[in-house]
Each structure stands twice: as structure tokens, then as C-alpha cells.
PDB file of C-alpha atoms in Angstrom:
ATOM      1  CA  UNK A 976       0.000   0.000   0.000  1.00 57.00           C
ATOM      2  CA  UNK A 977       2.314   2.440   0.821  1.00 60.00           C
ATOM      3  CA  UNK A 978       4.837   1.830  -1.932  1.00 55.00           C
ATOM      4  CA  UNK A 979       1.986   2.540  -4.158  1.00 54.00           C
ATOM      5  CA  UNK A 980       1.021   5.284  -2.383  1.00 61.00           C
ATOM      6  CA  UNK A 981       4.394   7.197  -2.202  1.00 62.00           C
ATOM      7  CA  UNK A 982       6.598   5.410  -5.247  1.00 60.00           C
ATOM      8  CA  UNK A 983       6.738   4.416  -8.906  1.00 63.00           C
ATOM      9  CA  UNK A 984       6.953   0.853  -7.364  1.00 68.00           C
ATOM     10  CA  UNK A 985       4.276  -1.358  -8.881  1.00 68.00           C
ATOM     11  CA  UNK A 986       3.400  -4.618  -6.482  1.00 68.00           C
ATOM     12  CA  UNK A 987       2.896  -7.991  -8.203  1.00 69.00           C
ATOM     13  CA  UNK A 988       2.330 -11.145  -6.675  1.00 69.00           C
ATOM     14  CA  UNK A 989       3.440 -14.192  -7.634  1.00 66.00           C
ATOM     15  CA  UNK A 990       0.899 -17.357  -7.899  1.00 64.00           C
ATOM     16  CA  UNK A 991      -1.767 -16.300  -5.517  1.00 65.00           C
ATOM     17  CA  UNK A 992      -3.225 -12.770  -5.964  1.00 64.00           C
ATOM     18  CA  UNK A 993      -3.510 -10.393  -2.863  1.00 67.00           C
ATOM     19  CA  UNK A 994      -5.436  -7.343  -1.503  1.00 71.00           C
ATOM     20  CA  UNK A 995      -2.327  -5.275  -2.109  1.00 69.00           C
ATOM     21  CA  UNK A 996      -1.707  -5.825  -5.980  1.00 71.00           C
ATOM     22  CA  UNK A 997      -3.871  -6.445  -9.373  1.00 73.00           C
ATOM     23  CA  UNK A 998      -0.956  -8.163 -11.217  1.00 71.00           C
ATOM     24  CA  UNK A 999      -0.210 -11.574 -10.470  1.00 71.00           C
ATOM     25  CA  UNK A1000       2.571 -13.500 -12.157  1.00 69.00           C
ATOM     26  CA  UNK A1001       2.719 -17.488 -12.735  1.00 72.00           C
ATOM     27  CA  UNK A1002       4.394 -19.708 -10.764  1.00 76.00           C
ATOM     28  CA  UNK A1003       8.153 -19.590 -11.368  1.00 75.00           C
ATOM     29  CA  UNK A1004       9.498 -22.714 -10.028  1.00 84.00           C
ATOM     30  CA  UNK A1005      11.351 -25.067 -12.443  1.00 84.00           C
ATOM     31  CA  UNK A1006       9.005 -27.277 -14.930  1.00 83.00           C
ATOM     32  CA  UNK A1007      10.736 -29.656 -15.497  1.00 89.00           C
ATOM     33  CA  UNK A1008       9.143 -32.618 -13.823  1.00 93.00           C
ATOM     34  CA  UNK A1009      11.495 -34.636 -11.183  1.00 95.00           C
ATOM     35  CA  UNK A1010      12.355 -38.458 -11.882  1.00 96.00           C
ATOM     36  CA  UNK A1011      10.008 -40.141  -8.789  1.00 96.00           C
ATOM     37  CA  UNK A1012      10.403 -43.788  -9.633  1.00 96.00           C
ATOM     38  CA  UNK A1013      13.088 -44.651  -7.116  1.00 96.00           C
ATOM     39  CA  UNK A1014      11.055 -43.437  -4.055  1.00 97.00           C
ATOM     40  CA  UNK A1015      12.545 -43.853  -0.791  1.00 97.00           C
ATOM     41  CA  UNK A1016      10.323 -44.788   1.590  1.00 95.00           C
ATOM     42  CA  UNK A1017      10.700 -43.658   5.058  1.00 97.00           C
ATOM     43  CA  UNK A1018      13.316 -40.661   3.876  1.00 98.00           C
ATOM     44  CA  UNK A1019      12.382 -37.018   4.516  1.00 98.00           C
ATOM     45  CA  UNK A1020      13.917 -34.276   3.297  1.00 98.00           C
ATOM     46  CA  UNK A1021      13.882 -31.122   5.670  1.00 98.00           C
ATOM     47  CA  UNK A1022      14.952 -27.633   4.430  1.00 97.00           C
ATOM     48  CA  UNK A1023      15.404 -24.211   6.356  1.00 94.00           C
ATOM     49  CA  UNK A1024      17.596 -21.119   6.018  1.00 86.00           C
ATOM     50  CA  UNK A1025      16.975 -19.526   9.344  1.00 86.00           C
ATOM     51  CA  UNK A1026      15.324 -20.056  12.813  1.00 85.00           C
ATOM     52  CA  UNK A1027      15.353 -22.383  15.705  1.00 89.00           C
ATOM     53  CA  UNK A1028      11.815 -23.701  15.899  1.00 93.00           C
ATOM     54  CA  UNK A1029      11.937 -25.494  12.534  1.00 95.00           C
ATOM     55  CA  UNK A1030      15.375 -27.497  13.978  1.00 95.00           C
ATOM     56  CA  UNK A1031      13.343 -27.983  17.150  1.00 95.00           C
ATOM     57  CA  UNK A1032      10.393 -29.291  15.751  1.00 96.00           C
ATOM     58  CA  UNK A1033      12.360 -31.445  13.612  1.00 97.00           C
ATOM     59  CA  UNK A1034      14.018 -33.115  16.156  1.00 96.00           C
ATOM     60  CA  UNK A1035      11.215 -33.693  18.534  1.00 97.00           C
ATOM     61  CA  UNK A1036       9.556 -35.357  14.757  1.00 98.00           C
ATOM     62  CA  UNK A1037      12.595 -37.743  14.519  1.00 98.00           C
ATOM     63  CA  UNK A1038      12.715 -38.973  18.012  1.00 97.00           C
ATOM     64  CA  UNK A1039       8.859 -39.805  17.579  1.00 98.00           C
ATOM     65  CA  UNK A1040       9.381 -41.654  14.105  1.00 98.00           C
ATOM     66  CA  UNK A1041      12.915 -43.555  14.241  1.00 98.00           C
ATOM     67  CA  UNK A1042      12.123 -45.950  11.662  1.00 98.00           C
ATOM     68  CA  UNK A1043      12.760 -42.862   9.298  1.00 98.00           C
ATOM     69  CA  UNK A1044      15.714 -40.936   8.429  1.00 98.00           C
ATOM     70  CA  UNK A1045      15.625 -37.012   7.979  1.00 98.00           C
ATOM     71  CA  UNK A1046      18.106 -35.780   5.488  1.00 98.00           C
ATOM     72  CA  UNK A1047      18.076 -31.676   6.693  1.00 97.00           C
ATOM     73  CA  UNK A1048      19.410 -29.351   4.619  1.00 96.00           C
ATOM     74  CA  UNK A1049      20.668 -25.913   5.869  1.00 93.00           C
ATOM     75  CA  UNK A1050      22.776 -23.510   5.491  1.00 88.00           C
ATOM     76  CA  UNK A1051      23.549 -22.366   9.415  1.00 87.00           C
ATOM     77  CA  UNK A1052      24.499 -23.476  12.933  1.00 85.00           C
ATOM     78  CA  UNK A1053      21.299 -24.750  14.692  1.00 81.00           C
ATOM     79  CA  UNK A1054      23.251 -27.415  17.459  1.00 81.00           C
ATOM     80  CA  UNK A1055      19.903 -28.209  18.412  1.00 76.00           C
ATOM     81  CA  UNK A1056      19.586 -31.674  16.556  1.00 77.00           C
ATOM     82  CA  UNK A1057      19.857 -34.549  18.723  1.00 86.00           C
ATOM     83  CA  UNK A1058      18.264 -37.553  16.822  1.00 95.00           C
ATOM     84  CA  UNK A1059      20.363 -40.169  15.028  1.00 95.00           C
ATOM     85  CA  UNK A1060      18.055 -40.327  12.672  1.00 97.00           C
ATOM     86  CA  UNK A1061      18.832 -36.838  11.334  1.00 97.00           C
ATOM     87  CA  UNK A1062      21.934 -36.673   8.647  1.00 96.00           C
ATOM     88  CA  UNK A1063      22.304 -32.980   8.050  1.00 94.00           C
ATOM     89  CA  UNK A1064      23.844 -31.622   4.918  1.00 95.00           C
ATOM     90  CA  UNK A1065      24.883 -27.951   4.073  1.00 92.00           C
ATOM     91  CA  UNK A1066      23.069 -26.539   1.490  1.00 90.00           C
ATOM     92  CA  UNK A1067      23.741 -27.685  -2.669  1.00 91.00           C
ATOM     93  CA  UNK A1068      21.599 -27.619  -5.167  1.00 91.00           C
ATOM     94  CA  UNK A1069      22.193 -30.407  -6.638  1.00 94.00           C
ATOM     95  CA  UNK A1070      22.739 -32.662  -3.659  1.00 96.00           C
ATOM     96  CA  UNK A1071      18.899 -31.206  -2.582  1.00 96.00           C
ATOM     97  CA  UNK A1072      17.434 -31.870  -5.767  1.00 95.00           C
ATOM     98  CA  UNK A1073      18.821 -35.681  -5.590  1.00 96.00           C
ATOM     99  CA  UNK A1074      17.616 -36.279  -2.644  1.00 98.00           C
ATOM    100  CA  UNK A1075      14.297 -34.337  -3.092  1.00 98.00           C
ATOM    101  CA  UNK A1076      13.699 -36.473  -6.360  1.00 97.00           C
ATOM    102  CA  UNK A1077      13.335 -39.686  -3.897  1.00 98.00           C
ATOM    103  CA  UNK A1078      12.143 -38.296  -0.851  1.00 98.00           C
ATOM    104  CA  UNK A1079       8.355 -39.661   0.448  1.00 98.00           C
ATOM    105  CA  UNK A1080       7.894 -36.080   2.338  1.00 98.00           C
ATOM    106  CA  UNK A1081       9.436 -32.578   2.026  1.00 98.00           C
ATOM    107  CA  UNK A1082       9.472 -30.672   5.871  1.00 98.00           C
ATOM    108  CA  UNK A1083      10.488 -26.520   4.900  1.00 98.00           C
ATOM    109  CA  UNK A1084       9.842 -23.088   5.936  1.00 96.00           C
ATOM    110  CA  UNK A1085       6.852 -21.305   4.145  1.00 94.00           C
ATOM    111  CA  UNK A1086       8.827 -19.753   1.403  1.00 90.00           C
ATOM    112  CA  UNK A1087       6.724 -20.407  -2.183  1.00 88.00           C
ATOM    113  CA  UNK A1088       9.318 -21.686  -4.107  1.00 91.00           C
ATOM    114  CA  UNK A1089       9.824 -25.431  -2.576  1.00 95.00           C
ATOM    115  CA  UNK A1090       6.583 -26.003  -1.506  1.00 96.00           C
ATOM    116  CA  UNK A1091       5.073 -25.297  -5.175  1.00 94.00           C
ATOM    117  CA  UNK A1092       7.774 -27.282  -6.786  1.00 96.00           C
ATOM    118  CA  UNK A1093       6.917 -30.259  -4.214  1.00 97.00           C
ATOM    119  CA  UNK A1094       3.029 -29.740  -5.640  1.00 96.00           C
ATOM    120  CA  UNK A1095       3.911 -29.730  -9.202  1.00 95.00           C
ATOM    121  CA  UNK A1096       6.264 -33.230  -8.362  1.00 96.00           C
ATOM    122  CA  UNK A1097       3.288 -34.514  -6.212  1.00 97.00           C
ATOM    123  CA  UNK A1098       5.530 -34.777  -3.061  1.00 98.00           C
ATOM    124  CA  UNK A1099       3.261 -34.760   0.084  1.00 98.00           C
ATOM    125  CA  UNK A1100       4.578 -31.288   2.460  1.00 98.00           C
ATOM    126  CA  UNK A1101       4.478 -29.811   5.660  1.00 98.00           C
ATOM    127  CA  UNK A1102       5.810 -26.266   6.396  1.00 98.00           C
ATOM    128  CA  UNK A1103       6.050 -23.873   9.322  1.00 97.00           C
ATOM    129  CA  UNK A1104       7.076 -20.012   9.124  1.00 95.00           C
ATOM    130  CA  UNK A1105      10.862 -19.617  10.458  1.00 89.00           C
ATOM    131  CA  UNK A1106       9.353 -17.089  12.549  1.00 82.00           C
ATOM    132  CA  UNK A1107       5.989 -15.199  12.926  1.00 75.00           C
ATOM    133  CA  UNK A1108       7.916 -12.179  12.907  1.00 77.00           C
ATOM    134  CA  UNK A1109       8.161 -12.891   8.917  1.00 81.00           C
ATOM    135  CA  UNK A1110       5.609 -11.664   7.246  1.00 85.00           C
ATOM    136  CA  UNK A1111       5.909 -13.542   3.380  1.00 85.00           C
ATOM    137  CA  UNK A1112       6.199 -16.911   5.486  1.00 90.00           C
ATOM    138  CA  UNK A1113       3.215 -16.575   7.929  1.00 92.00           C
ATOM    139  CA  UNK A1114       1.049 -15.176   4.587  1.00 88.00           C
ATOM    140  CA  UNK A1115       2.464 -18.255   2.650  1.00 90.00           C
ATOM    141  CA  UNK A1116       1.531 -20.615   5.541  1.00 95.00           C
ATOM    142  CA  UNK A1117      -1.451 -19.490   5.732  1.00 94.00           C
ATOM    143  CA  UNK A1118      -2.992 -19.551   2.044  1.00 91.00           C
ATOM    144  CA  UNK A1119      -0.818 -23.024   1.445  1.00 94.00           C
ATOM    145  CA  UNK A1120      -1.667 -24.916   4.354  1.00 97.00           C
ATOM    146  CA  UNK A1121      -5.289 -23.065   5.827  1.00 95.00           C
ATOM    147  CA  UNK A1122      -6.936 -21.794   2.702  1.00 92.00           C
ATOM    148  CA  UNK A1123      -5.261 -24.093  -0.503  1.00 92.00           C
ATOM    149  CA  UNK A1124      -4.813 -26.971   1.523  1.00 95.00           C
ATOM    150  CA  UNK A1125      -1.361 -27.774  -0.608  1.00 95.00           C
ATOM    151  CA  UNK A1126       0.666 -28.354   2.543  1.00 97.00           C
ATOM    152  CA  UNK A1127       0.206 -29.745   5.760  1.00 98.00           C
ATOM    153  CA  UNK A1128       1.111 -27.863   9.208  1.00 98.00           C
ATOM    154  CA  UNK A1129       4.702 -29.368  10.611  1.00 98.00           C
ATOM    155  CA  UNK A1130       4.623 -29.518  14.115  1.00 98.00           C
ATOM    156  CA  UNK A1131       5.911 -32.333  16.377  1.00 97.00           C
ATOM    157  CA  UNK A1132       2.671 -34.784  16.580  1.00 98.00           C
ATOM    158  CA  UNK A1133       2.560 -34.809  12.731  1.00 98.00           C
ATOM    159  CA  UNK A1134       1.227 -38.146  11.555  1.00 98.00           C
ATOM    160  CA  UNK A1135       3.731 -39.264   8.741  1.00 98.00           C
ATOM    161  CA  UNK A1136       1.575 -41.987   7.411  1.00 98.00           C
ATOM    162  CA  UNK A1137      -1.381 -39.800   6.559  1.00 98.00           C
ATOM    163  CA  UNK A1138       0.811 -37.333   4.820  1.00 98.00           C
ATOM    164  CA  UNK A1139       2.859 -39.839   3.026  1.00 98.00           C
ATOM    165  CA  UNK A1140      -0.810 -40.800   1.464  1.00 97.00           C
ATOM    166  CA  UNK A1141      -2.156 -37.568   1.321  1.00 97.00           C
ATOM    167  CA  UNK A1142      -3.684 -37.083  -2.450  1.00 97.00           C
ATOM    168  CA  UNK A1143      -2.428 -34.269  -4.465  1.00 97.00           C
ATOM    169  CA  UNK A1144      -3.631 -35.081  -7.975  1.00 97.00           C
ATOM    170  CA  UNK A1145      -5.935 -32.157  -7.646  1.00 95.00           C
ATOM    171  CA  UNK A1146      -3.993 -29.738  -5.957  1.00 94.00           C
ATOM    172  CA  UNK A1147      -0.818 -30.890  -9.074  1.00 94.00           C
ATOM    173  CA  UNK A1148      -3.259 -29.872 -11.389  1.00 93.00           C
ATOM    174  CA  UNK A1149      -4.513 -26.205 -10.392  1.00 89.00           C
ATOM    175  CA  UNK A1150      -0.926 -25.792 -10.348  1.00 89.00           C
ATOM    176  CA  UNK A1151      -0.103 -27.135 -14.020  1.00 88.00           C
ATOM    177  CA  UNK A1152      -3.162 -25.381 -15.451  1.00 87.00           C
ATOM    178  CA  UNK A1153      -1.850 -22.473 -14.136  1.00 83.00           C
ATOM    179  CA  UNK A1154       1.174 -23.168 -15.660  1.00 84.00           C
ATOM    180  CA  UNK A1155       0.126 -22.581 -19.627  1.00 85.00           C
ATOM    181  CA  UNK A1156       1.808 -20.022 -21.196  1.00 82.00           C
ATOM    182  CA  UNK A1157       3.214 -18.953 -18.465  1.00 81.00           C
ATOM    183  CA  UNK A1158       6.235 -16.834 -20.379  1.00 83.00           C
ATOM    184  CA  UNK A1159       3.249 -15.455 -22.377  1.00 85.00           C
ATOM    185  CA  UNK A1160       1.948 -14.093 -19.640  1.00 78.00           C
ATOM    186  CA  UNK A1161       4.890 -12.502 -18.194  1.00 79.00           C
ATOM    187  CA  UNK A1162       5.899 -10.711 -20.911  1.00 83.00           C
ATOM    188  CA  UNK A1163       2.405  -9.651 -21.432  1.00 82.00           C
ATOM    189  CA  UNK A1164       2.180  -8.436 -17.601  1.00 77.00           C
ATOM    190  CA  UNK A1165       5.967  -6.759 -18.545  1.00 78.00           C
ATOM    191  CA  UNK A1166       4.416  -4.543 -21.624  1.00 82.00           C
ATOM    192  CA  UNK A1167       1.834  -3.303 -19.177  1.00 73.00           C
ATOM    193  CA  UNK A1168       4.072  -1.944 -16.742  1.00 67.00           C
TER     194      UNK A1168
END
């Protein structure tokens, strides 16, 4: 509102529209599709870049379910992990997207980026916000696990087994529909600015 108000600055949302902007842009994760034949049952990949309830609730996750093994990628101190069942790797792309590619569940903060792309690959999430002082990541958690119901809450009492089965045929589509001519529409959005 008040970048509108007092700059040239032009809000646009990406995905899901919102009160404060009338231009909306696609989705801009990767398309192409991950290879998800070699699942790995009982692996979960967990991803954060800042906070210490995500570690915490991780850990308190892994000492309730040690017949799986958390594979948490970071990219900062958290010395709060105590479960064996947690490897933790710093942060690589490509390592992630390995791993990702046979994980049965994806645990992250509520950035948009991972949690679409774990739609789109029909990977079964759960988020939480780093910290409610963020504003993007409580708004994200809110329309992707409350009002889209892509993503699952993570807290410690999650039940693994009903997420692992959760159904996201539906929620893959919206996503892929909304998809179509997606560089047509940005550059058509980009001539109107």
C-alpha cells in the first residue's frame, strides 16, 4: 500500500493474488518434472535457512518416528539436533534436488518456491514459518496450508503416514493449469508496466 502510495513501485504477486496488488505472475518454479520412480520410503527431506523452531520441531519429529531418516538441509548453525536419525547436509543444489527427487515427504519453511515445486512433483509437504515475525512466510503458511490446503502444518505430533498418502492429484493440477503459457503471460504483464 504504501509503496503505491508514495513510489513508482508497482506490487505484483506471484501465484496467488492479494489485496495489495492487481498483477499476479505465474508460478516460477522449475518445470521440469522430477524423476520419482526410485522413491525412498521412510526418507524425509527437511529444508530451512533460518530459525530455531523449525530445527526444534524437527528433532522432537525424529525422536517420535525412528524408523525414518531425515536428510536436513541448511545452510547455518542450529546445534539443536539430537536424533540419530537426522543426517544434516549444508546446502547444494544439486545434492537437494537428488535427494528431493526420492524423498516420500518434504518438511520446509513457508517460502513459495519449494513447496510449489513439491506440488507440481506430487511430493506430500508440511511447512512452518521460520518465525511469525516474517511476514511472506506466515502469509504463505497461511494460504498453502489453511486456505489451498497444498501443505500440511509441521509440528511435532505430525502423523507421517497420513501425509505420506495424502492425495495431491488435484492440488498438481490447479498448479499445471496455471502453468500454460506462463512466459506469455509474463511478458504480457511486462508490456503493461
Amino acid at each position: 500500500f504504501f509503496n503505491n502510495l508514495f513510489s513508482l513501485t508497482i506490487p505484483i504477486s506471484i501465484f496467488h493474488g492479494n489485496n495489495f496488488s492487481k498483477y499476479k505472475f505465474p508460478s516460477l518454479i522449475d518445470d521440469k518434472k522430477l524423476d520419482r520412480s526410485n522413491i525412498n520410503k521412510k526418507m524425509i527431506v527437511a529444508y530451512s535457512v533460518s530459525g530455531s523452531i523449525f530445527p526444534k520441531t524437527l528433532n522432537n519429529i525424529a525422536i517420535r518416528n525412528p524408523d525414518y531418516t531425515f536428510n536436513y538441509f541448511k545452510n547455518y548453525n542450529t546445534n539443536l539436533i539430537t536424533a540419530n536419525n537426522i543426517i544434516e547436509h549444508n546446502s547444494s543444489k544439486e545434492k537437494f534436488k537428488e535427494y528431493l527427487s526420492k524423498a516420500e515427504i518434504v518438511f520446509c519453511t513457508s517460502g513459495n518456491e519449494l513447496i510449489q515445486e513439491c506440488i507440481y512433483n506430487k511430493i506430500p509437504v508440511a511447512t512452518m514459518p521460520c518465525s511469525k515475525k516474517q511476514f511472506e512466510q506466515s502469509f504463505n503458511f497461511k494460504n498453502y496450508v489453511k486456505k489451498f490446503k497444498w501443505a500440511d502444518e509441521m509440528k511435532s505430533d505430525i502423523n507421517l503416514e497420513q501425509l505420506s498418502n495424502k492425495n495431491l492429484d488435484i492440488y498438481s493440477k490447479q498448479l499445471n493449469e496455471s502453468l500454460e503459457g506462463r512466459e506469455k503471460i509474463i511478458l504480457d504483464l511486462i508490456s503493461k508496466l
